[in-house]
PDB file of C-alpha atoms in Angstrom:
ATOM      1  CA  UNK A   4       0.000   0.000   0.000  1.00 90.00           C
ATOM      2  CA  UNK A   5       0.840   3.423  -0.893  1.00 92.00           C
ATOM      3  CA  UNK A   6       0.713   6.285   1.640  1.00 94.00           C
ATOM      4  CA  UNK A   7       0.521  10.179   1.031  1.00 94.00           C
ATOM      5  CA  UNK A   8       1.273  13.108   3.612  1.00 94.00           C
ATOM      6  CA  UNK A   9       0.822  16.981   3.311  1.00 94.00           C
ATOM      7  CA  UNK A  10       3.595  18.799   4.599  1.00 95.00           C
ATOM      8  CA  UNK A  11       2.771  22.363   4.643  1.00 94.00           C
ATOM      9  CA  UNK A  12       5.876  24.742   4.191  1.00 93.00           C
ATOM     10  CA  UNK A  13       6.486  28.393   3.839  1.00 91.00           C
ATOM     11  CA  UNK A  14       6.545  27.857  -0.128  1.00 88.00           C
ATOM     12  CA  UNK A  15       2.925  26.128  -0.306  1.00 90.00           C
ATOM     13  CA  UNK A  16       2.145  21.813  -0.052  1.00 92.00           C
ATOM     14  CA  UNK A  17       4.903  19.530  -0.385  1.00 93.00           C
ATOM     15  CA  UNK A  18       4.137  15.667  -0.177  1.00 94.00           C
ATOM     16  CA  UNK A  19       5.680  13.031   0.839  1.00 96.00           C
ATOM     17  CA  UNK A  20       5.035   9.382  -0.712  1.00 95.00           C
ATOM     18  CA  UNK A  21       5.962   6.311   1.555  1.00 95.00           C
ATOM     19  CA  UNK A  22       5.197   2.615   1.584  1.00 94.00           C
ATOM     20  CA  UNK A  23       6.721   0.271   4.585  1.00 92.00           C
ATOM     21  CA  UNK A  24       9.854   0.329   2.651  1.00 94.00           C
ATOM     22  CA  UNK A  25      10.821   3.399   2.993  1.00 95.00           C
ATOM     23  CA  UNK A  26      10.799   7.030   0.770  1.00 96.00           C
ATOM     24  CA  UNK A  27       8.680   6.470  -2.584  1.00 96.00           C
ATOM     25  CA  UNK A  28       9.366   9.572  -3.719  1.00 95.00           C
ATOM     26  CA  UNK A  29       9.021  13.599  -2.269  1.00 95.00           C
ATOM     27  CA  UNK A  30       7.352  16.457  -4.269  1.00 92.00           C
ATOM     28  CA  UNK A  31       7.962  20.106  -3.891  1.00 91.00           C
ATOM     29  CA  UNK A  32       5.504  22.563  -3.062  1.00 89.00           C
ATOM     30  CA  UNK A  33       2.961  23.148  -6.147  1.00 80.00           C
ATOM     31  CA  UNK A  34       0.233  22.484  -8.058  1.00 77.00           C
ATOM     32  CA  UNK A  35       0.912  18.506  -7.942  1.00 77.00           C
ATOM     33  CA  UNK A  36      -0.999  16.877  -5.093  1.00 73.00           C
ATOM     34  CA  UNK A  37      -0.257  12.912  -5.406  1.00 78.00           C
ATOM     35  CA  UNK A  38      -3.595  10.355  -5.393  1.00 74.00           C
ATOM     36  CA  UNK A  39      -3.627   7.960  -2.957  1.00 72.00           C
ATOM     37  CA  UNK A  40      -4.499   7.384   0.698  1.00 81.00           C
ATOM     38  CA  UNK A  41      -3.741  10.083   2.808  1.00 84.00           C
ATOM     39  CA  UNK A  42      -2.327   9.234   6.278  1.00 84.00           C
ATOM     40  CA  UNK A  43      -0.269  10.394   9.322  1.00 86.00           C
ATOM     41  CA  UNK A  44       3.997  10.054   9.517  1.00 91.00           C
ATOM     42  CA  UNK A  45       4.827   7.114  10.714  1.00 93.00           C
ATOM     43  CA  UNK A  46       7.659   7.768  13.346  1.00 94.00           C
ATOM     44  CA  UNK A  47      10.296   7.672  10.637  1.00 94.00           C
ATOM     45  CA  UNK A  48       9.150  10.004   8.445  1.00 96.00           C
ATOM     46  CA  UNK A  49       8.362  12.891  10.546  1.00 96.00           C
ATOM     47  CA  UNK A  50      12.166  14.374  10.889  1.00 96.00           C
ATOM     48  CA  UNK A  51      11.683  14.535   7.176  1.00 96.00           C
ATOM     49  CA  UNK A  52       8.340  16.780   7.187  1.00 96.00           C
ATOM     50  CA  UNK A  53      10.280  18.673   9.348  1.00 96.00           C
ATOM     51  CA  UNK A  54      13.290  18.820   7.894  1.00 96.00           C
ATOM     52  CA  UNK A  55      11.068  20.126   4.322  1.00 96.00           C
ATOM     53  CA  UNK A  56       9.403  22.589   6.638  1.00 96.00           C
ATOM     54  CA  UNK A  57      12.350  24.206   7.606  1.00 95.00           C
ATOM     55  CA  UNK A  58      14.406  24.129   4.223  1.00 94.00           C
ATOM     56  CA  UNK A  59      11.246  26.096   2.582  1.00 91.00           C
ATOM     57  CA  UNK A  60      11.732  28.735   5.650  1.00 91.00           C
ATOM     58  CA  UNK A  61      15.451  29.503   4.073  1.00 88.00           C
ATOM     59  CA  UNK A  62      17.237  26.770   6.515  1.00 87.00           C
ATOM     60  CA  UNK A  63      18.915  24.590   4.549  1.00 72.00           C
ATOM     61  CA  UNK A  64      20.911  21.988   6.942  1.00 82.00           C
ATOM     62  CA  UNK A  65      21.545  18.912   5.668  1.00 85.00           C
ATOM     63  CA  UNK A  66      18.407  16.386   5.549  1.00 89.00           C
ATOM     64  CA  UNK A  67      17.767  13.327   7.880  1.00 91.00           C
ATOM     65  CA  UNK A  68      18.147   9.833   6.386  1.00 91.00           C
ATOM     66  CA  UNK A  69      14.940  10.411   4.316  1.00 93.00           C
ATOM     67  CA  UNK A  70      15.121   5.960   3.997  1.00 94.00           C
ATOM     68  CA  UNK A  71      14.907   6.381  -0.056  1.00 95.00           C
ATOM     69  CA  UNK A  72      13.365   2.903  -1.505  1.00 95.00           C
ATOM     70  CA  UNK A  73      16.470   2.626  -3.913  1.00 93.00           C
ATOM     71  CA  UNK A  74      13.971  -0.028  -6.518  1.00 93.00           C
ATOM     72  CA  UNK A  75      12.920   3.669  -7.545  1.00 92.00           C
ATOM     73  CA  UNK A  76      15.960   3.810  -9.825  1.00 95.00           C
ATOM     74  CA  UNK A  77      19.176   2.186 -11.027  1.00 95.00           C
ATOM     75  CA  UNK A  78      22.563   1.691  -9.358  1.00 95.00           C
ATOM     76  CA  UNK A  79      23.745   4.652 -11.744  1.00 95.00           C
ATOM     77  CA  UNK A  80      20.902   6.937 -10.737  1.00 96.00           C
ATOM     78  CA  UNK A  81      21.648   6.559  -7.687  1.00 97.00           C
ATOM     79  CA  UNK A  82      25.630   7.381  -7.641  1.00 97.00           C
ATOM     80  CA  UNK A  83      24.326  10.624  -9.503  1.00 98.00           C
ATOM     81  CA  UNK A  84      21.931  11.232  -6.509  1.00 97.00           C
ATOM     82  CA  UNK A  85      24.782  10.763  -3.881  1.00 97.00           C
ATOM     83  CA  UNK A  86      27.023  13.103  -5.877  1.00 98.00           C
ATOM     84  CA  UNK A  87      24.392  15.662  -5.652  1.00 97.00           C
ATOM     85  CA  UNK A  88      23.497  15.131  -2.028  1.00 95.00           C
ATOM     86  CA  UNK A  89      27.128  16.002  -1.040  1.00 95.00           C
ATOM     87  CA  UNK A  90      26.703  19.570  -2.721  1.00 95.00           C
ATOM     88  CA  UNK A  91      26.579  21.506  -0.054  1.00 92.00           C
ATOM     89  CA  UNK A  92      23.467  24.280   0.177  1.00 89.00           C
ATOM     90  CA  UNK A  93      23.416  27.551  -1.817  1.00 84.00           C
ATOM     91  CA  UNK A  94      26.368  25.595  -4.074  1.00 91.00           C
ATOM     92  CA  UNK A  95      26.187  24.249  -7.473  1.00 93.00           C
ATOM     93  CA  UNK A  96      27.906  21.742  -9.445  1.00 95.00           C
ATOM     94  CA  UNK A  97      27.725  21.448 -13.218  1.00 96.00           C
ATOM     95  CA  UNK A  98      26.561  18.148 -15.003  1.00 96.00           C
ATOM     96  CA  UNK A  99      29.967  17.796 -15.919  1.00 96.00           C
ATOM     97  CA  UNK A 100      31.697  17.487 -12.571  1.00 97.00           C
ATOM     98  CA  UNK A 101      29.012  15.547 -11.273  1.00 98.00           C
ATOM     99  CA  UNK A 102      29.670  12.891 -14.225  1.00 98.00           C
ATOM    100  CA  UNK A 103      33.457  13.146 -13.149  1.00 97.00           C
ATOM    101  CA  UNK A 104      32.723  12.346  -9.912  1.00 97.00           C
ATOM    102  CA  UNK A 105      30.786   9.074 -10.924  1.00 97.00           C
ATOM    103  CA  UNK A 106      33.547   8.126 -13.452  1.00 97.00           C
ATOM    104  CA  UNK A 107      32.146   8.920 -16.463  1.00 96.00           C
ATOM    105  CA  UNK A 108      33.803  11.989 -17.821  1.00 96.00           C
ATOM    106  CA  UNK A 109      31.332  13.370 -20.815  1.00 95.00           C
ATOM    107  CA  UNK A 110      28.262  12.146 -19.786  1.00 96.00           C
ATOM    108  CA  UNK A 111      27.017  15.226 -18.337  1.00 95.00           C
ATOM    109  CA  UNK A 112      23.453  14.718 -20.532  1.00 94.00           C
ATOM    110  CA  UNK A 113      23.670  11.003 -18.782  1.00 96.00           C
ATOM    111  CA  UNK A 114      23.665  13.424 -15.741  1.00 96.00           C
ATOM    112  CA  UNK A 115      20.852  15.362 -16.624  1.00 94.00           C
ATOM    113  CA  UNK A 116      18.527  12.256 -17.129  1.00 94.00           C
ATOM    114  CA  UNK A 117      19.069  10.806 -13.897  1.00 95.00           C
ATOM    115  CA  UNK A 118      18.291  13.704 -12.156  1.00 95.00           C
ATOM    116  CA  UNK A 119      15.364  14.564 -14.736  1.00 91.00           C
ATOM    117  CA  UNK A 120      13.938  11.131 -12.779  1.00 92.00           C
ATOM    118  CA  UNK A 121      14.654  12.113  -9.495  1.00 94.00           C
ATOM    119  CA  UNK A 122      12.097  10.804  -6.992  1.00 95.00           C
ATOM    120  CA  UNK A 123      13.489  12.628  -3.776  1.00 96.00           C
ATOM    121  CA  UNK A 124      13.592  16.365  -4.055  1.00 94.00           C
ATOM    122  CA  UNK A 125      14.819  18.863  -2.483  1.00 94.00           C
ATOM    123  CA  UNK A 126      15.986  15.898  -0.402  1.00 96.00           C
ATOM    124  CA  UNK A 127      18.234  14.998  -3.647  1.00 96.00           C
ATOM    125  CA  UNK A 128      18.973  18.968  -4.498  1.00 95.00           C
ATOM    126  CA  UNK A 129      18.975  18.294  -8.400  1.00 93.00           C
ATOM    127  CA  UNK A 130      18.480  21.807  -8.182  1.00 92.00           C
ATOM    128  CA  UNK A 131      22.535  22.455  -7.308  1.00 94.00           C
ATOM    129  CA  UNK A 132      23.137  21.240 -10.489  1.00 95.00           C
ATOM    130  CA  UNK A 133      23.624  23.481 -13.641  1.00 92.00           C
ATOM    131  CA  UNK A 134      25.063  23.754 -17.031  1.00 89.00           C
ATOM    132  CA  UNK A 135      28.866  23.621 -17.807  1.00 87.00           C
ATOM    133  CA  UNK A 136      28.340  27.596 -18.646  1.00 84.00           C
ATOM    134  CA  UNK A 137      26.895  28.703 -15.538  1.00 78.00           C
ATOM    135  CA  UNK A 138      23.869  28.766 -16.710  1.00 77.00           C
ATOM    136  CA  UNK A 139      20.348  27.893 -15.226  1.00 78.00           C
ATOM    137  CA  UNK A 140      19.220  24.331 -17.263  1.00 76.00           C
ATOM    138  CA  UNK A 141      17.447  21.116 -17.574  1.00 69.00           C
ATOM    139  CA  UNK A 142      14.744  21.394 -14.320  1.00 72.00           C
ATOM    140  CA  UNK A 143      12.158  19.158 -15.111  1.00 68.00           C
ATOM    141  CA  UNK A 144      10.061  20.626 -11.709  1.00 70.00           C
ATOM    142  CA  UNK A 145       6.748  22.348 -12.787  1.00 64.00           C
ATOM    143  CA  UNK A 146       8.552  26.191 -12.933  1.00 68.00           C
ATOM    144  CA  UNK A 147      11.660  24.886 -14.893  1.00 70.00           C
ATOM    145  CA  UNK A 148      15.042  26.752 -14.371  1.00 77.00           C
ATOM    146  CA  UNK A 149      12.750  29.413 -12.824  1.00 80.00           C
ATOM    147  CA  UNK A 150      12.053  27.159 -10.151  1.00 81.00           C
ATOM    148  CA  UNK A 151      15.584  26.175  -9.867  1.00 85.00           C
ATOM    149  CA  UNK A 152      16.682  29.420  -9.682  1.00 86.00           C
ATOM    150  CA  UNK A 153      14.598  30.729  -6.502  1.00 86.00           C
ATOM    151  CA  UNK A 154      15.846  27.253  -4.897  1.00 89.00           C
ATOM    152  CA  UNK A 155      19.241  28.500  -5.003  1.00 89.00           C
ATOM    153  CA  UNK A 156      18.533  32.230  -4.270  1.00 88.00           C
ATOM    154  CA  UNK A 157      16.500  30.476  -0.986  1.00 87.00           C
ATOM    155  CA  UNK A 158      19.332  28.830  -0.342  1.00 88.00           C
ATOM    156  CA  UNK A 159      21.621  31.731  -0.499  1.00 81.00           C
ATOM    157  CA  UNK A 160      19.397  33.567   1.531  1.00 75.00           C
ATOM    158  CA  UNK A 161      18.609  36.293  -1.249  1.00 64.00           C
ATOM    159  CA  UNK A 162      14.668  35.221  -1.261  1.00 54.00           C
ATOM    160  CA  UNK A 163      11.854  33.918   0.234  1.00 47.00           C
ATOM    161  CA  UNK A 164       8.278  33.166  -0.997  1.00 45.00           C
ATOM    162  CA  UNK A 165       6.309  30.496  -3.072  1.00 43.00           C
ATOM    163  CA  UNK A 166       8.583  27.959  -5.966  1.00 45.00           C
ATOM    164  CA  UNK A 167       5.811  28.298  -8.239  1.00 41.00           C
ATOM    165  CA  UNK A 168       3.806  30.697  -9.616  1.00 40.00           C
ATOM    166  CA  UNK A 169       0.183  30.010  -8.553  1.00 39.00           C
ATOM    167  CA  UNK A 170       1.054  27.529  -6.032  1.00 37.00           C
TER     168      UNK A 170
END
């Protein structure tokens, strides 16, 4: 069985989507609202509603073991996602490095898929990741690089308010 919680933060609904395995996958605040049954946190879980509470009130700390059900991608997708996970907040990689640092020099569009798929964010921060020329790209979150960018301002501190327009 799948389970669905509402975590209200500063930047409108975020959900969380769980089954007794662990993490399913994590949406950020917006117009998405997941379809399921809707229940409490289990014990678990709740440093993570917490933890999305805070980050979307401009304190980004590193986030709990969010227990991520790794069937919801491959091995690769998954050395991608720890790569990203170690950038630290308000910092950005490019697709490049991040391929680099899993070994496969060049295959910064490999990069970009894998995070296009990511199930966990912000909890994975595909959002630290940008193009080789500084520039804003590839944010497949409802808000595109938009989005991305007033992540990263958040994150620096330089703004506060909703991630998408109409949320």
């Amino acid at each position: 069985m799948i389970f669905h919680h509402r975590v209200d933060t500063a930047w409108g609904p975020a959900w969380l989507e769980w089954n007794e395995e662990g993490l399913l996958r994590s949406y950020l605040p917006g117009p998405c609202q997941p379809v399921g049954q809707h229940a409490g946190l289990p014990p678990w879980l709740a440093p993570c509603a917490h933890w999305l509470e805070a980050f979307f009130q401009g304190q980004p700390a590193p986030p709990p073991d969010f227990r991520p059900v790794r069937s919801q991608c491959s091995q690769a997708e998954w050395l991608v996602y720890e790569q990203t996970q170690a950038i630290p907040p308000g910092q950005v990689k490019t697709y490049g490095q991040i391929a680099e640092l899993c070994g496969r020099p060049g295959a910064a569009q490999w990069v970009g898929q894998a995070l296009g798929s990511n199930p966990w964010p912000p909890f994975v921060p595909c959002h630290r990741v940008i193009g080789s020329n500084g520039r804003m790209t590839g944010f497949s979150a409802p808000g595109g690089v938009d989005s991305k960018r007033r992540l990263l301002d958040m994150e620096s501190g330089r703004e506060q308010g909703q991630l998408f327009e109409g949320s």
